[in-house]
Coordinates of C-alpha atoms in Angstrom, one line a residue:
Q1 CA -203.4 -93.3 -15.9
V2 CA -204.0 -90.7 -18.7
F3 CA -202.9 -92.1 -21.5
I4 CA -205.0 -95.5 -21.5
D5 CA -208.4 -94.7 -22.6
G6 CA -211.2 -95.8 -21.2
L7 CA -212.3 -98.9 -19.2
G8 CA -212.8 -101.3 -21.9
P9 CA -214.7 -104.5 -21.4
M10 CA -215.5 -103.6 -17.6
A11 CA -218.1 -100.7 -19.0
K12 CA -220.2 -104.1 -20.4
L13 CA -220.6 -105.9 -16.6
P14 CA -224.0 -106.3 -15.6
R15 CA -224.6 -104.3 -12.5
V16 CA -224.1 -106.7 -9.9
L17 CA -220.9 -107.8 -10.8
A18 CA -219.5 -104.2 -11.4
E19 CA -220.9 -103.4 -7.6
L20 CA -218.8 -106.8 -6.7
G21 CA -215.4 -105.3 -8.8
V22 CA -215.8 -101.9 -6.8
R23 CA -216.3 -103.6 -3.8
V24 CA -212.8 -105.2 -3.8
L25 CA -211.5 -101.6 -3.9
Q26 CA -212.1 -101.7 -0.7
A27 CA -210.4 -104.6 0.3
E28 CA -208.0 -104.0 3.1
W29 CA -205.6 -106.7 1.7
L30 CA -205.9 -104.9 -1.8
R31 CA -205.3 -102.0 -0.2
T32 CA -202.2 -103.2 1.8
K33 CA -200.8 -104.0 -1.7
A34 CA -201.7 -100.8 -3.2
G35 CA -199.8 -99.1 -0.4
L36 CA -196.6 -101.3 -0.4
A37 CA -196.5 -100.6 -4.3
A38 CA -197.0 -96.9 -3.6
Y39 CA -194.0 -96.2 -1.5
F40 CA -190.2 -96.6 -2.0
D41 CA -190.1 -96.2 1.4
K42 CA -192.0 -98.8 2.8
R43 CA -191.2 -99.0 6.7
T44 CA -192.2 -95.6 7.1
Y45 CA -194.9 -95.1 4.6
A46 CA -196.7 -98.4 4.1
T47 CA -198.5 -98.6 7.7
K48 CA -201.4 -100.1 8.9
D49 CA -202.5 -96.6 9.9
A50 CA -201.8 -95.7 6.1
V51 CA -204.0 -99.0 4.6
R52 CA -206.8 -97.4 7.1
L53 CA -206.4 -94.1 5.6
G54 CA -206.3 -95.4 2.2
R55 CA -209.5 -96.7 2.7
L56 CA -211.3 -93.9 4.2
H57 CA -212.8 -92.4 1.1
T58 CA -214.1 -95.9 -0.1
F59 CA -216.6 -96.1 2.9
Q60 CA -218.4 -92.6 2.2
P61 CA -221.6 -91.8 1.1
G62 CA -222.0 -92.2 -2.6
W63 CA -218.8 -93.4 -3.1
M64 CA -220.2 -97.2 -4.7
E65 CA -222.6 -95.4 -6.6
A66 CA -220.2 -92.7 -7.9
N67 CA -217.6 -95.7 -9.0
V68 CA -220.2 -98.1 -10.3
A69 CA -221.3 -95.4 -12.8
F70 CA -217.8 -94.3 -13.6
M71 CA -217.1 -97.8 -14.5
R72 CA -220.1 -98.3 -16.5
S73 CA -219.8 -94.9 -18.4
G74 CA -217.0 -96.5 -20.2
G75 CA -214.2 -94.1 -18.1
Y76 CA -212.2 -91.2 -19.6
S77 CA -210.6 -91.0 -22.4
V78 CA -208.2 -88.2 -22.6
S79 CA -204.7 -89.0 -24.2
S80 CA -205.6 -87.7 -27.5
R81 CA -206.2 -83.9 -26.0
I82 CA -203.3 -84.2 -23.6
K83 CA -201.1 -82.3 -26.4
D84 CA -203.7 -79.6 -26.5
V85 CA -202.4 -78.3 -22.9
S86 CA -201.1 -75.0 -23.8
V87 CA -199.5 -73.9 -20.1
D88 CA -196.2 -74.5 -18.9
T89 CA -196.3 -78.0 -17.1
L90 CA -194.4 -79.5 -13.8
V91 CA -193.9 -83.2 -14.2
L92 CA -193.1 -84.8 -10.6
W93 CA -192.0 -88.4 -10.9
G94 CA -190.9 -90.8 -8.3
R95 CA -187.8 -92.6 -9.9
N96 CA -189.1 -95.8 -7.9
D97 CA -192.7 -95.7 -9.1
E98 CA -194.1 -99.1 -8.9
I99 CA -197.3 -98.3 -10.0
L100 CA -196.8 -96.3 -13.3
D101 CA -193.9 -97.0 -15.4
A102 CA -191.3 -93.8 -16.1
K103 CA -191.6 -94.7 -19.6
F104 CA -194.9 -92.6 -18.7
A105 CA -193.3 -89.8 -17.3
E106 CA -191.5 -89.5 -20.8
Q107 CA -193.8 -89.7 -23.0
F108 CA -195.7 -87.0 -21.0
T109 CA -192.7 -84.9 -21.6
R110 CA -192.8 -85.5 -25.3
E111 CA -196.5 -84.5 -25.3
L112 CA -196.5 -81.8 -23.1
P113 CA -195.0 -79.3 -25.5
T114 CA -193.6 -77.1 -22.5
S115 CA -193.3 -79.3 -19.8
R116 CA -190.6 -80.2 -17.5
L117 CA -190.0 -83.4 -15.7
V118 CA -188.5 -83.6 -12.7
Y119 CA -187.7 -87.2 -11.3
V120 CA -187.9 -87.6 -7.3
E121 CA -184.8 -90.2 -6.6
R122 CA -185.5 -92.7 -3.9
C123 CA -189.5 -92.0 -4.0
G124 CA -192.1 -94.2 -5.2
H125 CA -195.6 -93.2 -6.4
T126 CA -196.3 -90.3 -3.8
P127 CA -193.4 -87.7 -3.9
H128 CA -196.0 -85.3 -2.1
L129 CA -195.9 -87.5 1.0
E130 CA -192.5 -89.1 0.4
S131 CA -190.5 -85.9 -0.4
A132 CA -192.7 -83.3 0.9
P133 CA -190.3 -80.6 1.2
F134 CA -188.3 -81.6 -1.8
V135 CA -192.0 -81.5 -3.7
A136 CA -192.9 -78.0 -2.5
E137 CA -189.1 -76.6 -3.5
Q138 CA -190.0 -77.4 -6.9
I139 CA -192.9 -76.5 -7.1
K140 CA -192.1 -72.6 -5.5
D141 CA -189.1 -72.9 -8.2
F142 CA -191.3 -73.8 -11.2
L143 CA -194.2 -71.0 -10.1
G144 CA -191.3 -68.7 -9.6
L145 CA -191.9 -68.1 -6.2
D146 CA -189.1 -66.6 -4.3
H147 CA -188.0 -68.8 -0.2
S148 CA -187.7 -67.1 2.6
P149 CA -184.4 -67.2 4.4
A150 CA -186.0 -69.9 6.5
E151 CA -187.0 -71.6 3.6
A152 CA -184.0 -71.0 1.7
L153 CA -181.5 -72.7 4.5
L154 CA -184.0 -75.6 4.6
V155 CA -183.6 -76.0 1.0
A156 CA -179.7 -75.5 1.6
N157 CA -179.8 -78.3 4.0
H158 CA -181.8 -80.8 2.8
D159 CA -180.2 -84.0 2.4
G160 CA -183.2 -85.7 0.5
P161 CA -183.9 -86.8 -3.0
V162 CA -181.9 -85.5 -5.8
I163 CA -183.3 -84.4 -9.3
D164 CA -182.2 -85.3 -12.4
A165 CA -184.4 -82.7 -14.6
M166 CA -185.1 -82.5 -18.0
A167 CA -186.4 -79.2 -19.7

């Protein structure tokens, strides 16, 4: 979350405690809980396979060391630099996001001078998974790309999420 700077006291943890903390991120119970919070359509997306996939990267070589190093570095602090982004920006936000509150979406639009906020209805933290066709449509529209006739038909017949766009 870019509006929270640094990791606070976690940066000062002894290495062994930092490693234990990072190891918790691999836990199946935590990934299951995160999966339930990530999706609006929990029955479809918060599956055992999704948990396995969500844990996969945590077992890759170097993952533990990289996360401990990040933690001990204090994390990143970029909130004061958000306003310096000078390009048009599309902010897609799941209306039912249980991980990051919608107030942060609105903060992005205040901080980014040329942003466009699109709420994705009936969607949690992962619009690119839960509403992929709609997200693709929004990105194409934002980039000014034309739809092919087949894509235009798909968009016209899409009964998925609706938007509440703020320019």
